[in-house]
């Protein structure tokens, strides 16, 4: 804030003659500092009338006030006047550039900031940070990273750390993103934003224990932080702690009653507790709130398969597949639903599509194998069963039921091919994806 | 043939009486005119003709009120400008954000009735800003549509001059006649719609019966209310009630308090009336409606249920309860209520539309298409837009975004200022990365109906993504002014404030 004054004195050392008009500057400054903005505006108005628009400091403060009120265009105009009155001052250029940035004119902002960089005698972290923002908005990530790095080297700027980490996350470079956030969290141990981001990053890398630690710490500082609550609850849910997770969700839901993902997770909690009706109504609310939420649709389909309503399941799953055609699990479930409705031809197609999307997918493979055994295509079944065994080896954690099923199928293929009817009714355990991110 | 001969042989006056009973008003009037042309001083014929003329046009005027824009703007009756939350229909609490709102900003009711469309308008500006399209039908002046019809009807029906020239009537003479005075009053009030003269007449008449007849007091009250002198009307109604309880008077009093924007007093009155008439359906309906107006949906539904216990065929109750179930995630139950309406013989586009939606959400997928086909077949221009809008929702539910887009376009072709449709179309375009088109659609959605917070929020989000923080700020402010507890809007606002305060 007082930058405006200081730079004014620095840039014009010759003109430090205090004439009459500058006497009012400190009053305006005082009022501004005391946040008496209405009075401040009146004073500025009066002052500008007295000096016939020749008081640059008044323009500067007026610009800041307008910006806080959200009137960026007016603020831009003020800083423009400031710049016109005092073209040698870096601060004016910086503020005009900032206004451009806030108005979304990134290219212009970038040019102004580059000019400001040239004008300032020593490196200015604000300029670097904002240049980083401009490049980020313009999509030039490399340059943006470079400027944020410079900012961090010169100062401790929390925002710069966050932005840098988010750029790394966009580039899927989670390692760098985490290391940046770790160093940031050492510098700013009380910032919940950073620790929540860090926790979410750990979640994305499937490093659940670390995420749990970090988010637990966050909740100690801010017990109501919705992002941390949701993520922690999702983590508990993953570990089958449904009741604890539900408690956390109900805490968060007061804030986020319109958040589709929360309702999705709550629904899946109920599903985990085998309360299917509650699960269905929660998932339906999730879809009501966000009709394009394919995960909720997928989960709803899953629940309907469990409640043996195969037509409904098929409708929801096909909707989910239309919204996101790249999820292998959806097609597998569609196949299952179709199989139960005795449409084996299309079921087979769905299984094959699922395998095509994700070739080491033990569930789809075993289901396809069983289908083929039932149709008497033993040779193809054998081939798929081998693929299944390989997929089982590749995957880390597999459900016991699937292994059990695999054993039965291998018996059926090797020993007595007559007894394959008994394991026709296969059940599918499938991971329910829990997305805890708040949009 | 014989019948006509017999009738022809009847006394003309007797046949006129019979015609009146059979609601054959035109013929009754004709016969009376014949009698009167023979003997202009035949009072019986004169009275009969008066009655026929009145009954031709009389309506149930207890429910006919609808406040006009001018009325609500110049309304000095409301006691508190900024009433406490829950004590006024204007500041009704926002509890049900799941329910969509009408053009005026009220949560949707299960049934369309006078005053459901109006917002209990806070100010003239808002009322004038809401677009005057097919969707909104708020009258500009205080004279309601029905009253205007009455006024014009009186001019059409008489070819050779008015039947009674009221300005030349000797009021005290007729007012003293107990047989004639009430008929004459009704004629002046309903047929001529001349409230001022009716009031004068009623004043004379009530003087002649020494202020003892409650009927005249009620009529006086009616006149006062029509003239906007609500407090005088209240006094008349209250004094009428001292002669004994009367449902009509209680209802009129309750209506009067609603016009004064004092729903709690209105509820009081209804409760008092309930102690006299514990099973009166009209009173229960009144209470249920007031609760709905106050956004107290659970109480409203409770009363509607009570009504159904007493009168199982009350369509309003069935529709309102059905709606309540629909918006509280129980489409299966709602479906039962709407099917009941269908069984009762209601056969219109809205009902089929609701049935379609319910069965879609209750996963009865086989009937959805049939219902919507019926709805479209029965729909007129104005509700066809809404039907198409709902079809777009169904299409989204099935994941068929192309059909959704087509039906939204059809909605807009029928009602170009359908804000929700514009908003949804914008979201669909946004999904396809047509950002500029989405932006213009959102802008037109905001221009069309600015009581929805969704377009404002979406516009803010779009501007935020584009980096245009000023627009985003303005939009988020508007979104929050409509729906103050919207978490996502608050989130954006906080972020923007951070931007604006840093150097």
XYZ file of N, CA and C in Angstrom, chain A residues 217-427:
633
model
N -4.108 -33.232 10.268
C -3.528 -32.004 10.807
C -4.345 -30.783 10.421
N -4.800 -30.780 9.157
C -5.613 -29.648 8.714
C -6.854 -29.514 9.576
N -7.489 -30.653 9.828
C -8.736 -30.595 10.590
C -8.492 -30.127 12.018
N -7.292 -30.396 12.539
C -6.992 -29.883 13.879
C -7.044 -28.365 13.882
N -6.561 -27.784 12.774
C -6.525 -26.316 12.727
C -7.883 -25.731 12.388
N -8.562 -26.375 11.466
C -9.828 -25.834 10.997
C -10.825 -26.983 10.923
N -11.521 -27.254 12.034
C -12.351 -28.466 12.085
C -13.516 -28.458 11.098
N -13.792 -27.321 10.457
C -14.960 -27.265 9.574
C -14.565 -27.211 8.107
N -13.282 -27.329 7.818
C -12.843 -27.196 6.435
C -13.516 -28.261 5.563
N -14.411 -27.845 4.649
C -15.199 -28.850 3.939
C -14.367 -29.769 3.066
N -13.345 -29.208 2.410
C -12.546 -30.057 1.527
C -11.865 -31.156 2.325
N -11.259 -30.754 3.462
C -10.547 -31.740 4.268
C -11.524 -32.777 4.813
N -12.696 -32.299 5.256
C -13.698 -33.224 5.804
C -14.081 -34.271 4.763
N -14.362 -33.784 3.558
C -14.823 -34.703 2.524
C -13.743 -35.706 2.168
N -12.524 -35.203 2.025
C -11.456 -36.112 1.615
C -11.209 -37.158 2.682
N -11.168 -36.711 3.930
C -10.949 -37.656 5.018
C -12.063 -38.686 5.062
N -13.294 -38.184 4.884
C -14.422 -39.104 4.930
C -14.304 -40.132 3.811
N -13.901 -39.667 2.631
C -13.758 -40.595 1.507
C -12.701 -41.642 1.826
N -11.640 -41.195 2.501
C -10.572 -42.116 2.861
C -11.078 -43.166 3.859
N -11.860 -42.685 4.848
C -12.444 -43.621 5.817
C -13.347 -44.613 5.105
N -14.099 -44.083 4.154
C -15.034 -44.931 3.416
C -14.270 -46.019 2.670
N -13.115 -45.649 2.144
C -12.321 -46.628 1.408
C -11.870 -47.758 2.337
N -11.683 -47.387 3.610
C -11.253 -48.396 4.573
C -12.432 -49.021 5.308
N -13.600 -48.904 4.750
C -14.824 -49.525 5.276
C -15.277 -48.930 6.606
N -14.812 -47.721 6.934
C -15.303 -47.074 8.156
C -16.522 -46.244 7.817
N -17.632 -46.949 7.492
C -18.763 -46.220 6.931
C -19.408 -45.277 7.924
N -19.507 -45.696 9.175
C -20.200 -44.842 10.143
C -19.435 -43.563 10.411
N -18.096 -43.706 10.565
C -17.282 -42.510 10.789
C -17.398 -41.576 9.589
N -17.333 -42.186 8.397
C -17.412 -41.380 7.188
C -18.740 -40.637 7.131
N -19.818 -41.340 7.471
C -21.131 -40.689 7.431
C -21.186 -39.523 8.388
N -20.579 -39.706 9.583
C -20.573 -38.610 10.556
C -19.884 -37.392 9.966
N -18.753 -37.645 9.302
C -18.024 -36.519 8.695
C -18.845 -35.864 7.599
N -19.512 -36.695 6.789
C -20.301 -36.130 5.695
C -21.427 -35.269 6.226
N -22.087 -35.738 7.282
C -23.206 -34.936 7.788
C -22.695 -33.599 8.299
N -21.455 -33.597 8.773
C -20.873 -32.332 9.200
C -20.676 -31.416 8.000
N -20.231 -32.009 6.916
C -19.932 -31.196 5.735
C -21.193 -30.799 4.988
N -22.236 -31.613 5.105
C -23.400 -31.407 4.250
C -24.147 -30.126 4.595
N -24.004 -29.622 5.807
C -24.662 -28.362 6.135
C -24.151 -27.257 5.227
N -22.875 -27.348 4.882
C -22.307 -26.351 3.978
C -22.583 -26.684 2.526
N -22.546 -27.949 2.229
C -22.510 -28.359 0.829
C -23.727 -29.188 0.466
N -24.910 -28.731 0.880
C -26.072 -29.578 0.599
C -26.348 -29.656 -0.888
N -25.694 -28.819 -1.694
C -25.933 -28.876 -3.123
C -24.761 -29.486 -3.871
N -23.891 -30.163 -3.141
C -22.717 -30.724 -3.795
C -23.019 -32.166 -4.188
N -22.976 -32.382 -5.479
C -23.355 -33.699 -6.000
C -22.408 -34.794 -5.503
N -21.112 -34.497 -5.463
C -20.124 -35.519 -5.088
C -20.348 -35.992 -3.652
N -20.686 -35.037 -2.767
C -20.934 -35.430 -1.388
C -22.061 -36.441 -1.318
N -23.135 -36.146 -2.029
C -24.281 -37.056 -1.979
C -23.914 -38.411 -2.572
N -23.090 -38.372 -3.598
C -22.617 -39.622 -4.187
C -21.897 -40.456 -3.130
N -20.998 -39.803 -2.408
C -20.234 -40.554 -1.408
C -21.133 -41.051 -0.278
N -22.069 -40.200 0.134
C -22.983 -40.633 1.190
C -23.762 -41.853 0.719
N -24.223 -41.780 -0.526
C -24.957 -42.902 -1.082
C -24.126 -44.176 -1.044
N -22.849 -44.062 -1.412
C -22.025 -45.255 -1.426
C -21.726 -45.764 -0.018
N -21.731 -44.837 0.964
C -21.592 -45.271 2.357
C -22.758 -46.180 2.733
N -23.960 -45.721 2.374
C -25.139 -46.534 2.685
C -25.066 -47.871 1.954
N -24.560 -47.817 0.719
C -24.423 -49.036 -0.060
C -23.484 -49.998 0.671
N -22.391 -49.435 1.211
C -21.449 -50.273 1.942
C -22.098 -50.897 3.163
N -23.067 -50.188 3.741
C -23.760 -50.733 4.904
C -24.962 -51.584 4.497
N -25.065 -51.857 3.206
C -26.149 -52.679 2.643
C -27.524 -52.073 2.869
N -27.584 -50.714 2.907
C -28.902 -50.067 2.972
C -29.171 -49.523 1.582
N -29.803 -50.360 0.760
C -29.859 -50.021 -0.655
C -30.828 -48.896 -0.959
N -31.949 -48.852 -0.234
C -32.937 -47.812 -0.551
C -32.367 -46.432 -0.267
N -31.732 -46.315 0.909
C -31.111 -45.030 1.250
C -30.048 -44.691 0.227
N -29.279 -45.695 -0.162
C -28.218 -45.460 -1.138
C -28.810 -44.925 -2.437
N -29.892 -45.569 -2.880
C -30.480 -45.150 -4.158
C -30.987 -43.720 -4.062
N -31.644 -43.387 -2.936
C -32.199 -42.028 -2.902
C -31.084 -40.995 -2.808
N -29.991 -41.309 -2.102
C -28.868 -40.359 -2.059
C -28.246 -40.200 -3.439
N -28.046 -41.311 -4.109
C -27.428 -41.227 -5.432
C -28.327 -40.475 -6.399
N -29.641 -40.667 -6.234
C -30.553 -39.954 -7.125
C -30.482 -38.464 -6.887
N -30.326 -38.104 -5.616
C -30.185 -36.675 -5.346
C -28.907 -36.149 -5.979
N -27.851 -36.947 -5.891
C -26.588 -36.531 -6.506
C -26.805 -36.255 -7.989
N -27.587 -37.127 -8.639
C -27.797 -36.951 -10.074
C -28.728 -35.775 -10.345
N -29.704 -35.595 -9.447
C -30.598 -34.438 -9.601
C -29.790 -33.142 -9.560
N -28.799 -33.112 -8.651
C -28.010 -31.891 -8.504
C -27.039 -31.713 -9.661
N -26.591 -32.805 -10.233
C -25.606 -32.688 -11.293
C -25.855 -33.812 -12.284
N -26.691 -33.576 -13.290
C -27.099 -34.667 -14.176
C -25.943 -35.265 -14.981
N -24.820 -34.547 -15.089
C -23.721 -35.085 -15.883
C -22.703 -35.838 -15.043
N -23.058 -36.123 -13.799
C -22.109 -36.793 -12.918
C -22.106 -38.288 -13.236
N -21.203 -38.685 -14.125
C -21.257 -40.080 -14.595
C -20.886 -41.052 -13.495
N -20.109 -40.606 -12.518
C -19.726 -41.532 -11.450
C -20.951 -41.906 -10.622
N -21.762 -40.879 -10.318
C -22.973 -41.169 -9.548
C -23.888 -42.091 -10.351
N -23.972 -41.848 -11.662
C -24.817 -42.712 -12.502
C -24.295 -44.144 -12.496
N -22.968 -44.277 -12.571
C -22.350 -45.600 -12.548
C -22.673 -46.302 -11.238
N -22.531 -45.557 -10.140
C -22.816 -46.153 -8.834
C -24.281 -46.554 -8.707
N -25.152 -45.686 -9.258
C -26.579 -45.994 -9.197
C -26.863 -47.282 -9.957
N -26.212 -47.429 -11.098
C -26.368 -48.667 -11.852
C -25.915 -49.861 -11.035
N -24.786 -49.705 -10.361
C -24.241 -50.785 -9.537
C -25.237 -51.193 -8.454
N -25.782 -50.173 -7.768
C -26.731 -50.475 -6.697
C -27.951 -51.187 -7.251
N -28.389 -50.766 -8.437
C -29.571 -51.401 -9.017
C -29.290 -52.847 -9.409
N -28.058 -53.131 -9.821
C -27.729 -54.526 -10.117
C -27.836 -55.336 -8.825
N -27.362 -54.737 -7.740
C -27.443 -55.446 -6.464
C -28.881 -55.685 -6.035
N -29.756 -54.722 -6.350
C -31.155 -54.904 -5.963
C -31.941 -55.644 -7.039
N -31.225 -56.173 -8.009
C -31.804 -57.008 -9.077
C -32.820 -56.260 -9.932
N -32.622 -54.962 -10.101
C -33.486 -54.226 -11.041
C -32.637 -53.951 -12.260
N -32.603 -54.943 -13.151
C -31.596 -54.878 -14.201
C -31.908 -53.847 -15.270
N -33.214 -53.620 -15.536
C -33.531 -52.644 -16.584
C -33.106 -51.256 -16.156
N -33.463 -50.906 -14.911
C -33.062 -49.595 -14.409
C -31.553 -49.484 -14.414
N -30.905 -50.542 -13.964
C -29.451 -50.526 -13.926
C -28.908 -50.251 -15.313
N -29.493 -50.944 -16.314
C -29.000 -50.760 -17.677
C -29.173 -49.314 -18.119
N -30.341 -48.718 -17.794
C -30.589 -47.338 -18.225
C -29.553 -46.397 -17.620
N -29.327 -46.535 -16.316
C -28.380 -45.622 -15.677
C -26.964 -45.852 -16.197
N -26.615 -47.128 -16.363
C -25.256 -47.407 -16.818
C -25.046 -46.909 -18.237
N -26.076 -47.065 -19.072
C -25.863 -46.611 -20.443
C -25.765 -45.093 -20.482
N -26.525 -44.418 -19.609
C -26.373 -42.963 -19.535
C -24.956 -42.604 -19.136
N -24.467 -43.307 -18.121
C -23.111 -43.045 -17.652
C -22.118 -43.262 -18.788
N -22.322 -44.336 -19.569
C -21.402 -44.640 -20.653
C -21.470 -43.573 -21.739
N -22.682 -43.016 -21.948
C -22.786 -41.961 -22.955
C -22.021 -40.723 -22.515
N -22.062 -40.443 -21.211
C -21.384 -39.237 -20.722
C -19.881 -39.446 -20.654
N -19.454 -40.634 -20.325
C -18.016 -40.893 -20.282
C -17.747 -42.263 -20.885
N -17.459 -42.298 -22.183
C -17.305 -43.599 -22.843
C -15.953 -44.269 -22.603
N -15.157 -43.758 -21.704
C -13.818 -44.327 -21.536
C -13.642 -45.102 -20.242
N -14.707 -45.415 -19.572
C -14.570 -46.099 -18.293
C -14.903 -47.572 -18.483
N -13.913 -48.412 -18.293
C -14.087 -49.836 -18.578
C -15.143 -50.468 -17.677
N -15.153 -50.043 -16.420
C -16.077 -50.654 -15.453
C -17.532 -50.511 -15.854
N -17.862 -49.374 -16.457
C -19.249 -49.154 -16.854
C -19.701 -50.235 -17.827
N -18.855 -50.491 -18.824
C -19.258 -51.469 -19.840
C -19.356 -52.863 -19.254
N -18.462 -53.142 -18.292
C -18.522 -54.452 -17.655
C -19.873 -54.627 -16.963
N -20.288 -53.585 -16.247
C -21.573 -53.683 -15.547
C -22.733 -53.754 -16.531
N -22.609 -53.020 -17.634
C -23.669 -53.110 -18.658
C -23.774 -54.556 -19.128
N -22.613 -55.161 -19.368
C -22.615 -56.555 -19.794
C -23.318 -57.433 -18.780
N -23.029 -57.176 -17.522
C -23.633 -57.985 -16.458
C -25.151 -57.833 -16.459
N -25.584 -56.567 -16.579
C -27.028 -56.317 -16.574
C -27.679 -57.020 -17.757
N -27.045 -56.901 -18.924
C -27.604 -57.535 -20.123
C -27.635 -59.044 -19.967
N -26.576 -59.594 -19.353
C -26.509 -61.029 -19.150
C -27.676 -61.509 -18.297
N -27.983 -60.698 -17.298
C -29.095 -61.079 -16.436
C -30.426 -60.964 -17.141
N -30.478 -60.132 -18.166
C -31.723 -60.020 -18.935
C -31.705 -60.984 -20.120
N -30.759 -61.928 -20.107
C -30.665 -62.974 -21.122
C -30.342 -62.461 -22.509
N -29.678 -61.328 -22.593
C -29.246 -60.835 -23.900
C -27.750 -61.119 -23.994
N -27.409 -62.393 -24.217
C -25.997 -62.773 -24.112
C -25.157 -62.165 -25.225
N -25.794 -61.975 -26.386
C -25.005 -61.480 -27.517
C -24.446 -60.084 -27.212
N -25.360 -59.221 -26.746
C -24.919 -57.861 -26.440
C -24.054 -57.824 -25.188
N -24.334 -58.737 -24.261
C -23.514 -58.793 -23.059
C -22.072 -59.070 -23.439
N -21.912 -60.017 -24.359
C -20.557 -60.350 -24.791
C -19.887 -59.135 -25.405
N -20.656 -58.411 -26.232
C -20.108 -57.202 -26.864
C -19.641 -56.213 -25.801
N -20.492 -56.043 -24.768
C -20.160 -55.070 -23.717
C -18.888 -55.491 -22.996
N -18.770 -56.816 -22.696
C -17.556 -57.285 -22.019
C -16.331 -57.002 -22.885
N -16.486 -57.290 -24.171
C -15.339 -57.098 -25.058
C -14.940 -55.635 -25.123
N -15.956 -54.767 -25.145
C -15.671 -53.325 -25.165
C -14.911 -52.934 -23.896
N -15.356 -53.486 -22.779
C -14.705 -53.168 -21.511
C -13.248 -53.615 -21.529
N -13.008 -54.823 -22.062
C -11.639 -55.329 -22.105
C -10.805 -54.502 -23.068
N -11.460 -54.059 -24.133
C -10.749 -53.227 -25.102
C -10.261 -51.934 -24.444
N -11.115 -51.387 -23.561
C -10.740 -50.140 -22.893
C -9.657 -50.369 -21.850
N -9.713 -51.504 -21.190
C -8.729 -51.770 -20.148
C -8.399 -53.260 -20.195
N -7.274 -53.575 -20.834
C -7.035 -54.981 -21.180
C -6.740 -55.844 -19.952
N -6.175 -55.267 -18.888
C -5.977 -56.119 -17.709
C -7.040 -55.793 -16.662
N -8.215 -56.312 -16.926
C -9.375 -56.011 -16.110
C -9.980 -57.349 -15.684
N -9.544 -57.886 -14.550
C -9.914 -59.255 -14.206
C -11.424 -59.490 -14.161
N -12.192 -58.508 -13.684
C -13.639 -58.732 -13.557
C -14.267 -59.010 -14.918
N -13.946 -58.111 -15.887
C -14.544 -58.283 -17.213
C -14.090 -59.600 -17.822
N -12.802 -59.923 -17.628
C -12.278 -61.144 -18.234
C -12.974 -62.384 -17.679
N -13.121 -62.428 -16.360
C -13.722 -63.624 -15.769
C -15.176 -63.742 -16.189
N -15.864 -62.583 -16.275
C -17.268 -62.650 -16.684
C -17.395 -63.135 -18.116
N -16.505 -62.638 -18.970
C -16.536 -63.070 -20.361
C -16.260 -64.567 -20.436
N -15.291 -65.025 -19.633
C -14.961 -66.450 -19.625
C -16.184 -67.281 -19.263
N -16.852 -66.852 -18.195
C -18.022 -67.616 -17.751
C -19.094 -67.644 -18.827
N -19.287 -66.487 -19.461
C -20.288 -66.404 -20.531
C -19.955 -67.387 -21.633
N -18.667 -67.416 -21.985
C -18.272 -68.292 -23.099
C -18.400 -69.761 -22.711
N -18.059 -70.063 -21.445
C -18.230 -71.460 -21.000
C -19.690 -71.848 -21.118
N -20.556 -70.938 -20.695
C -21.984 -71.243 -20.739
C -22.463 -71.425 -22.160
N -21.824 -70.718 -23.080
C -22.222 -70.879 -24.477
C -21.513 -72.059 -25.126
N -20.602 -72.683 -24.409
C -19.911 -73.848 -24.923
C -18.677 -73.535 -25.743
N -18.233 -72.278 -25.749
C -17.023 -71.947 -26.515
C -15.815 -72.126 -25.603
N -15.439 -73.387 -25.404
C -14.426 -73.668 -24.396
C -13.070 -73.101 -24.791
N -12.765 -73.146 -26.077
C -11.430 -72.721 -26.505
C -11.203 -71.238 -26.198
N -12.186 -70.444 -26.629
C -12.058 -69.006 -26.382
C -12.043 -68.733 -24.893
N -12.838 -69.500 -24.181
C -12.889 -69.328 -22.733
C -11.514 -69.552 -22.130
N -10.852 -70.609 -22.624
C -9.522 -70.901 -22.089
C -8.580 -69.729 -22.322
N -8.674 -69.165 -23.538
C -7.785 -68.047 -23.872
C -8.043 -66.878 -22.902
N -9.320 -66.587 -22.721
C -9.655 -65.475 -21.845
C -9.261 -65.764 -20.412
N -9.345 -67.054 -20.048
C -8.996 -67.394 -18.668
C -7.511 -67.164 -18.415
N -6.714 -67.441 -19.433
C -5.281 -67.156 -19.277
C -5.057 -65.666 -19.082
N -5.750 -64.893 -19.933
C -5.631 -63.431 -19.798
C -6.043 -63.005 -18.397
N -7.080 -63.668 -17.916
C -7.564 -63.331 -16.570
C -6.481 -63.610 -15.531
N -5.849 -64.791 -15.675
C -4.809 -65.137 -14.693
C -3.672 -64.119 -14.732
N -3.315 -63.708 -15.964
C -2.236 -62.722 -16.077
C -2.639 -61.414 -15.421
N -3.911 -61.013 -15.703
C -4.393 -59.755 -15.134
C -4.379 -59.826 -13.614
N -4.724 -61.008 -13.077
C -4.720 -61.171 -11.627
C -3.317 -60.967 -11.077
N -2.333 -61.474 -11.812
C -0.967 -61.314 -11.340
C -0.547 -59.848 -11.377
N -1.028 -59.157 -12.430
C -0.630 -57.756 -12.579
C -1.278 -56.886 -11.504
N -2.545 -57.151 -11.244
C -3.242 -56.303 -10.286
C -2.791 -56.619 -8.875
N -2.708 -55.608 -8.098
C -2.243 -55.817 -6.727
C -3.293 -56.490 -5.859
N -4.380 -55.822 -5.668
C -5.377 -56.324 -4.734
C -6.607 -56.792 -5.497
N -6.982 -58.017 -5.271
C -8.155 -58.555 -5.956
C -9.091 -59.126 -4.904
N -10.364 -59.009 -5.181
C -11.339 -59.510 -4.237
C -11.264 -61.021 -4.096
N -11.551 -61.474 -2.904
C -11.511 -62.921 -2.671
C -12.548 -63.625 -3.524
N -13.690 -62.991 -3.664
C -14.772 -63.629 -4.421
C -14.339 -63.925 -5.840
N -13.563 -62.989 -6.406
C -13.146 -63.178 -7.796
C -12.169 -64.341 -7.876
N -11.255 -64.416 -6.900
C -10.302 -65.532 -6.893
C -11.061 -66.850 -6.759
N -12.027 -66.830 -5.866
C -12.857 -68.020 -5.663
C -13.523 -68.427 -6.976
N -14.085 -67.410 -7.637
C -14.744 -67.630 -8.912
C -13.754 -68.195 -9.922
N -12.545 -67.624 -9.916
C -11.508 -68.070 -10.843
C -11.223 -69.547 -10.653
N -11.148 -69.961 -9.375
C -10.869 -71.381 -9.099
C -11.972 -72.256 -9.682
N -13.213 -71.838 -9.435
C -14.335 -72.631 -9.948
C -14.268 -72.735 -11.454
N -13.954 -71.595 -12.098
C -13.906 -71.586 -13.561
C -12.796 -72.506 -14.042
N -11.645 -72.461 -13.366
C -10.533 -73.300 -13.819
C -10.901 -74.773 -13.672
N -11.630 -75.107 -12.579
C -12.131 -76.479 -12.439
C -13.011 -76.844 -13.618
N -13.897 -75.899 -13.950
C -14.855 -76.172 -15.022
C -14.140 -76.404 -16.334
N -13.096 -75.630 -16.584
C -12.391 -75.780 -17.869
C -11.584 -77.073 -17.896
N -10.861 -77.324 -16.812
C -9.948 -78.468 -16.811
C -10.688 -79.789 -16.617
N -11.444 -79.871 -15.539
C -12.017 -81.158 -15.151
C -13.293 -81.491 -15.892
N -14.408 -81.278 -15.215
C -15.673 -81.724 -15.785
C -16.366 -80.538 -16.426
N -16.434 -80.548 -17.709
C -17.084 -79.410 -18.351
C -18.594 -79.412 -18.172
N -19.143 -80.396 -17.473
C -20.595 -80.438 -17.318
C -21.073 -79.546 -16.169
N -20.173 -79.305 -15.218
C -20.652 -78.707 -13.972
C -20.559 -77.192 -13.959
N -20.575 -76.606 -15.110
C -20.372 -75.151 -15.087
C -21.618 -74.373 -14.764
N -22.745 -75.043 -14.664
C -23.966 -74.277 -14.407
C -24.009 -73.710 -12.997
N -23.316 -74.363 -12.111
C -23.541 -73.991 -10.719
C -23.004 -72.602 -10.354
N -22.008 -72.151 -11.108
C -21.500 -70.819 -10.755
C -21.938 -69.778 -11.780
N -23.144 -69.936 -12.191
C -23.646 -68.999 -13.184
C -23.902 -67.617 -12.568
N -24.266 -67.671 -11.328
C -24.722 -66.432 -10.700
C -23.539 -65.716 -10.072
N -22.732 -65.173 -10.920
C -21.546 -64.506 -10.363
C -21.904 -63.096 -9.897
N -21.238 -62.686 -8.865
C -21.478 -61.341 -8.328
C -20.231 -60.518 -8.564
